Coordinates of C-alpha atoms in Angstrom, one line a residue:
M1 CA -3.0 169.8 -112.9
G2 CA -4.2 171.2 -116.3
L3 CA -5.6 169.6 -119.4
P4 CA -2.8 169.0 -122.0
V5 CA -4.0 170.8 -125.2
E6 CA -2.5 172.5 -128.2
L7 CA -3.5 176.2 -128.4
N8 CA -4.3 177.3 -132.0
L9 CA -3.0 180.9 -132.4
E10 CA -4.0 181.4 -136.0
G11 CA -6.4 184.4 -136.2
K12 CA -5.4 185.4 -132.6
R13 CA -4.0 188.7 -131.4
V14 CA -1.0 188.1 -129.0
L15 CA 0.6 190.6 -126.6
I16 CA 4.0 190.0 -124.9
V17 CA 4.9 192.2 -122.0
G18 CA 8.7 192.2 -121.6
G19 CA 11.6 192.4 -123.9
G20 CA 14.3 190.3 -122.3
E21 CA 15.6 186.7 -122.8
V22 CA 12.4 185.0 -121.5
A23 CA 10.2 187.2 -123.6
G24 CA 12.3 186.3 -126.6
R25 CA 11.7 182.6 -126.0
K26 CA 8.0 183.2 -125.8
L27 CA 8.1 185.3 -129.0
S28 CA 10.0 182.6 -130.9
K29 CA 7.4 180.0 -130.1
V30 CA 4.5 182.4 -130.8
L31 CA 5.8 183.3 -134.3
E32 CA 5.9 179.6 -135.2
C33 CA 2.1 179.4 -134.7
R34 CA 1.2 182.1 -137.3
P35 CA -0.9 184.4 -135.1
L36 CA -2.9 187.3 -136.7
S37 CA -0.8 189.9 -135.0
V38 CA 1.8 190.2 -132.2
R39 CA 2.8 193.2 -130.1
V40 CA 5.7 193.5 -127.7
V41 CA 5.6 196.1 -125.0
A42 CA 8.7 196.7 -122.9
S43 CA 10.7 199.6 -121.5
E44 CA 13.8 198.0 -123.1
V45 CA 14.0 195.4 -125.9
S46 CA 17.0 193.1 -126.3
P47 CA 18.8 193.0 -129.6
E48 CA 17.6 189.4 -130.0
V49 CA 13.9 190.3 -129.6
A50 CA 14.3 193.3 -131.9
K51 CA 15.9 191.1 -134.6
M52 CA 13.2 188.5 -134.3
A53 CA 10.4 191.1 -134.4
S54 CA 11.7 192.9 -137.4
G55 CA 9.0 193.2 -140.0
R56 CA 6.6 190.8 -138.3
V57 CA 5.9 192.3 -134.8
E58 CA 4.8 195.7 -133.5
V59 CA 7.4 196.8 -130.8
V60 CA 6.4 199.5 -128.3
E61 CA 9.4 200.6 -126.3
R62 CA 7.9 202.2 -123.2
A63 CA 6.5 201.2 -119.8
F64 CA 3.4 199.0 -119.7
E65 CA 0.1 200.8 -119.5
P66 CA -3.3 199.4 -118.5
G67 CA -4.8 199.9 -121.9
D68 CA -2.1 197.8 -123.6
V69 CA -4.1 194.6 -123.0
D70 CA -7.2 195.8 -124.8
G71 CA -8.2 193.8 -127.8
F72 CA -5.8 190.9 -127.3
D73 CA -6.8 187.2 -127.1
V74 CA -3.6 185.9 -125.5
V75 CA -1.2 187.7 -123.2
F76 CA 2.2 186.7 -122.0
A77 CA 3.7 188.5 -119.0
A78 CA 7.5 188.1 -119.0
P79 CA 9.1 191.1 -117.2
D80 CA 11.3 190.6 -114.2
D81 CA 8.9 192.2 -111.9
P82 CA 6.4 190.1 -109.9
D83 CA 4.1 193.0 -109.1
L84 CA 3.9 194.0 -112.8
N85 CA 3.2 190.4 -113.7
R86 CA 0.3 190.2 -111.4
R87 CA -1.1 193.5 -112.6
V88 CA -0.8 192.4 -116.3
A89 CA -2.5 189.1 -115.5
D90 CA -5.4 190.8 -113.6
L91 CA -6.0 193.4 -116.4
A92 CA -5.8 190.8 -119.2
R93 CA -8.2 188.4 -117.5
K94 CA -10.7 191.2 -117.1
Q95 CA -10.5 191.5 -120.9
R96 CA -11.2 187.8 -121.2
A97 CA -7.8 187.1 -122.6
W98 CA -5.8 183.9 -121.8
V99 CA -2.8 184.7 -119.7
N100 CA 0.6 183.1 -119.2
V101 CA 2.8 184.6 -116.5
V102 CA 6.5 183.6 -116.2
D103 CA 7.4 181.7 -113.0
S104 CA 3.9 182.2 -111.5
P105 CA 1.8 179.1 -112.3
E106 CA -0.9 180.3 -110.0
L107 CA -1.5 183.3 -112.3
C108 CA -1.6 181.3 -115.5
D109 CA -4.5 180.1 -117.6
F110 CA -2.2 177.9 -119.6
F111 CA 1.5 176.7 -119.6
L112 CA 3.9 176.5 -122.4
Q113 CA 5.4 173.0 -122.8
A114 CA 8.9 172.1 -123.7
S115 CA 8.5 170.7 -127.2
V116 CA 10.4 169.5 -130.2
R117 CA 8.9 169.6 -133.7
K118 CA 9.7 167.5 -136.8
G119 CA 7.3 168.2 -139.6
E120 CA 3.8 167.6 -138.4
L121 CA 5.0 165.7 -135.3
T122 CA 5.2 167.6 -132.0
I123 CA 6.4 165.9 -128.8
S124 CA 5.8 168.0 -125.7
V125 CA 6.8 167.8 -122.0
S126 CA 5.1 169.8 -119.2
T127 CA 5.6 170.1 -115.5
G128 CA 2.5 172.3 -115.1
G129 CA 4.8 175.3 -114.5
L130 CA 6.5 173.6 -111.5
A131 CA 9.9 173.2 -113.1
P132 CA 10.4 174.4 -116.7
G133 CA 14.1 173.5 -116.6
F134 CA 13.3 169.9 -115.8
A135 CA 10.8 169.8 -118.7
G136 CA 13.4 171.3 -121.0
A137 CA 16.1 168.7 -120.0
L138 CA 13.7 165.9 -120.6
R139 CA 12.7 167.4 -124.0
D140 CA 16.4 167.5 -124.9
M141 CA 16.9 163.9 -123.8
I142 CA 13.9 162.8 -126.0
E143 CA 15.4 164.8 -129.0
S144 CA 18.8 163.2 -128.5
H145 CA 17.6 159.6 -128.1
Q146 CA 14.6 159.2 -130.3
P147 CA 14.7 158.9 -134.2
L148 CA 12.5 162.0 -134.7
D149 CA 13.2 162.3 -138.4
R150 CA 12.1 158.7 -139.0
L151 CA 9.1 159.2 -136.7
S152 CA 8.0 162.2 -138.7
R153 CA 8.2 160.3 -141.9
A154 CA 6.3 157.4 -140.3
L155 CA 3.6 159.9 -139.2
D156 CA 3.2 161.2 -142.8
A157 CA 2.9 157.6 -144.1
F158 CA 0.5 156.5 -141.4
A159 CA -1.8 159.5 -142.0
K160 CA -2.3 158.4 -145.6
V161 CA -3.0 154.8 -144.5
R162 CA -5.4 156.1 -141.8
K163 CA -7.4 158.1 -144.4
E164 CA -7.7 154.9 -146.6
V165 CA -8.8 152.7 -143.7
M166 CA -11.3 155.2 -142.4
E167 CA -12.9 155.4 -145.8
G168 CA -13.6 151.7 -145.6
E169 CA -16.9 150.2 -144.5
F170 CA -15.9 147.4 -142.2
R171 CA -16.1 147.0 -138.4
G172 CA -13.0 147.2 -136.3
R173 CA -11.4 150.1 -138.2
R174 CA -10.2 151.9 -135.1
E175 CA -8.8 148.7 -133.6
L176 CA -7.0 148.1 -136.8
L177 CA -5.6 151.6 -136.9
S178 CA -4.4 151.2 -133.3
A179 CA -2.4 148.1 -134.3
L180 CA -1.0 149.8 -137.4
A181 CA 0.0 152.9 -135.4
R182 CA 2.1 150.7 -133.1
E183 CA 3.7 149.0 -136.1
Y184 CA 4.6 152.4 -137.7
V185 CA 6.1 153.7 -134.5
G186 CA 7.9 150.4 -133.7
G187 CA 9.3 150.4 -137.2
T188 CA 11.3 153.5 -136.7
G189 CA 13.7 151.9 -134.3
C190 CA 15.0 148.8 -136.1
G191 CA 15.5 147.2 -139.5
P192 CA 12.8 145.4 -141.5
Y193 CA 13.1 142.0 -139.9
R194 CA 12.4 142.9 -136.3
Y195 CA 9.1 141.0 -136.2
I196 CA 7.3 137.9 -137.3
Y197 CA 3.9 138.9 -138.4
L198 CA 0.6 136.9 -138.4
I199 CA -2.4 137.8 -140.5
G200 CA -5.1 135.2 -139.9
F201 CA -8.6 134.0 -139.4
N202 CA -10.0 131.3 -137.2
H203 CA -13.3 129.6 -136.3
K204 CA -13.9 132.1 -133.4
T205 CA -13.7 135.1 -135.7
A206 CA -14.8 133.9 -139.1
P207 CA -17.3 131.3 -140.4
L208 CA -16.1 128.6 -142.8
S209 CA -17.1 130.5 -145.9
V210 CA -15.0 133.5 -144.9
R211 CA -12.0 131.3 -144.1
E212 CA -12.3 129.7 -147.5
Q213 CA -12.3 133.2 -149.1
A214 CA -9.4 134.2 -146.8
L215 CA -7.3 131.3 -147.9
G216 CA -7.3 132.5 -151.5
A217 CA -6.6 136.0 -150.5
L218 CA -3.7 135.1 -148.3
K219 CA -2.2 132.9 -151.0
G220 CA -2.2 135.9 -153.2
L221 CA -0.7 138.1 -150.5
S222 CA 2.1 135.6 -149.9
E223 CA 3.4 135.7 -153.4
G224 CA 6.7 137.6 -153.5
L225 CA 7.3 137.3 -149.8
E226 CA 10.8 136.1 -149.2
E227 CA 10.1 134.4 -145.8
R228 CA 6.5 133.1 -145.2
V229 CA 4.4 130.2 -144.1
L230 CA 0.8 129.7 -145.0
L231 CA -1.1 127.5 -142.6
S232 CA -4.5 126.1 -143.4
T233 CA -6.4 123.7 -141.1
C234 CA -10.1 122.9 -140.4
N235 CA -10.2 125.8 -137.9
R236 CA -7.9 128.4 -139.1
V237 CA -6.1 130.1 -142.0
E238 CA -2.9 132.0 -141.1
L239 CA -0.1 133.7 -143.0
Y240 CA 3.2 134.0 -141.0
F241 CA 5.9 136.1 -142.6
C242 CA 8.9 138.5 -142.0
G243 CA 9.3 141.6 -144.0
E244 CA 8.6 145.3 -144.2
D245 CA 5.4 145.1 -146.2
F246 CA 3.0 144.4 -143.4
V247 CA 0.8 147.4 -143.8
E248 CA 0.7 147.2 -147.6
L249 CA -0.3 143.6 -147.5
L250 CA -3.0 144.2 -144.9
L251 CA -4.6 147.0 -146.9
K252 CA -4.9 144.7 -149.9
L253 CA -7.4 142.4 -148.2
P254 CA -11.0 143.0 -149.1
D255 CA -13.0 145.0 -146.6
A256 CA -15.3 142.0 -146.0
L257 CA -12.3 140.1 -144.6
K258 CA -10.9 142.8 -142.5
E259 CA -13.8 142.5 -140.1
H260 CA -12.6 139.0 -139.1
L261 CA -8.9 139.6 -138.9
I262 CA -6.5 138.3 -136.2
L263 CA -3.2 140.3 -136.1
R264 CA -0.1 139.5 -134.1
Q265 CA 3.5 140.3 -134.1
E266 CA 6.4 138.8 -132.2
G267 CA 9.8 140.3 -131.7
M268 CA 12.7 138.6 -133.5
C269 CA 15.3 137.2 -131.1
S270 CA 18.8 138.7 -131.3
S271 CA 20.3 135.2 -131.0
T272 CA 19.8 131.7 -132.5
W273 CA 19.9 128.4 -130.6
P274 CA 21.4 125.4 -132.5
W275 CA 21.2 121.8 -131.4
W276 CA 24.8 121.8 -130.6
P277 CA 26.6 123.3 -128.7
P278 CA 23.8 124.3 -126.2
A279 CA 24.6 128.1 -126.3
A280 CA 23.5 131.1 -128.2
I281 CA 25.2 132.2 -131.4
P282 CA 25.0 136.0 -131.7
W283 CA 23.1 137.0 -134.9
P284 CA 25.3 139.1 -137.1

């Protein structure tokens, strides 16, 4: 089993041996990664590969020669010839190049994952070269059933929030970001009122002076919230609310208070239970 990583091809020289359908898929993925240069070597190049290579890739239409691997950082062996694949892999490895060989995981230094990209978001599936078709089918299922456009926008928004939080000078920043990440991801699947939120402070996390300061801060945060309850007792100060402004409200708290936070969220039920009759009424 390999270590799942993302290979940065910027500034790298890439060689693809083979010019058929499989080589074309490799070439398509490589070109997305903006390598320094790409060369395709094959006795015959398919029209699809030729079209993709036009103006961006050096194409050498001839049989592979040992010197073809010289000077390359990454080598893909994709001809329909197991003996040639092994030969390419051995020669490339002697040149300290990373090698990927089609249908021969034992010859590979790395595997290409079945992936889908939306903006800066990449979701990948790998079987370690065992069954690429299975990985592709699972990738297609993820693409069909997950709100990738909303997830991509959520990633962009969370990245801005993360930068702001990491610039703060309070403890628990990483724990806070972990909670916020779950909120952003969860928020892509439903409407704004899927959770009841709690932002609070109690005697176990904050001394009385902090709780007194927090009460004033939470009162200010609650203004404008359509549905909220502000609870203040001798031991705790808590704001319960529904809405889509959870992250924005949280970031408005002073850094000195963020160190003492309690954060919770509970899923909203899809039904309500009245006193009578004793049965659920579906929520519209």
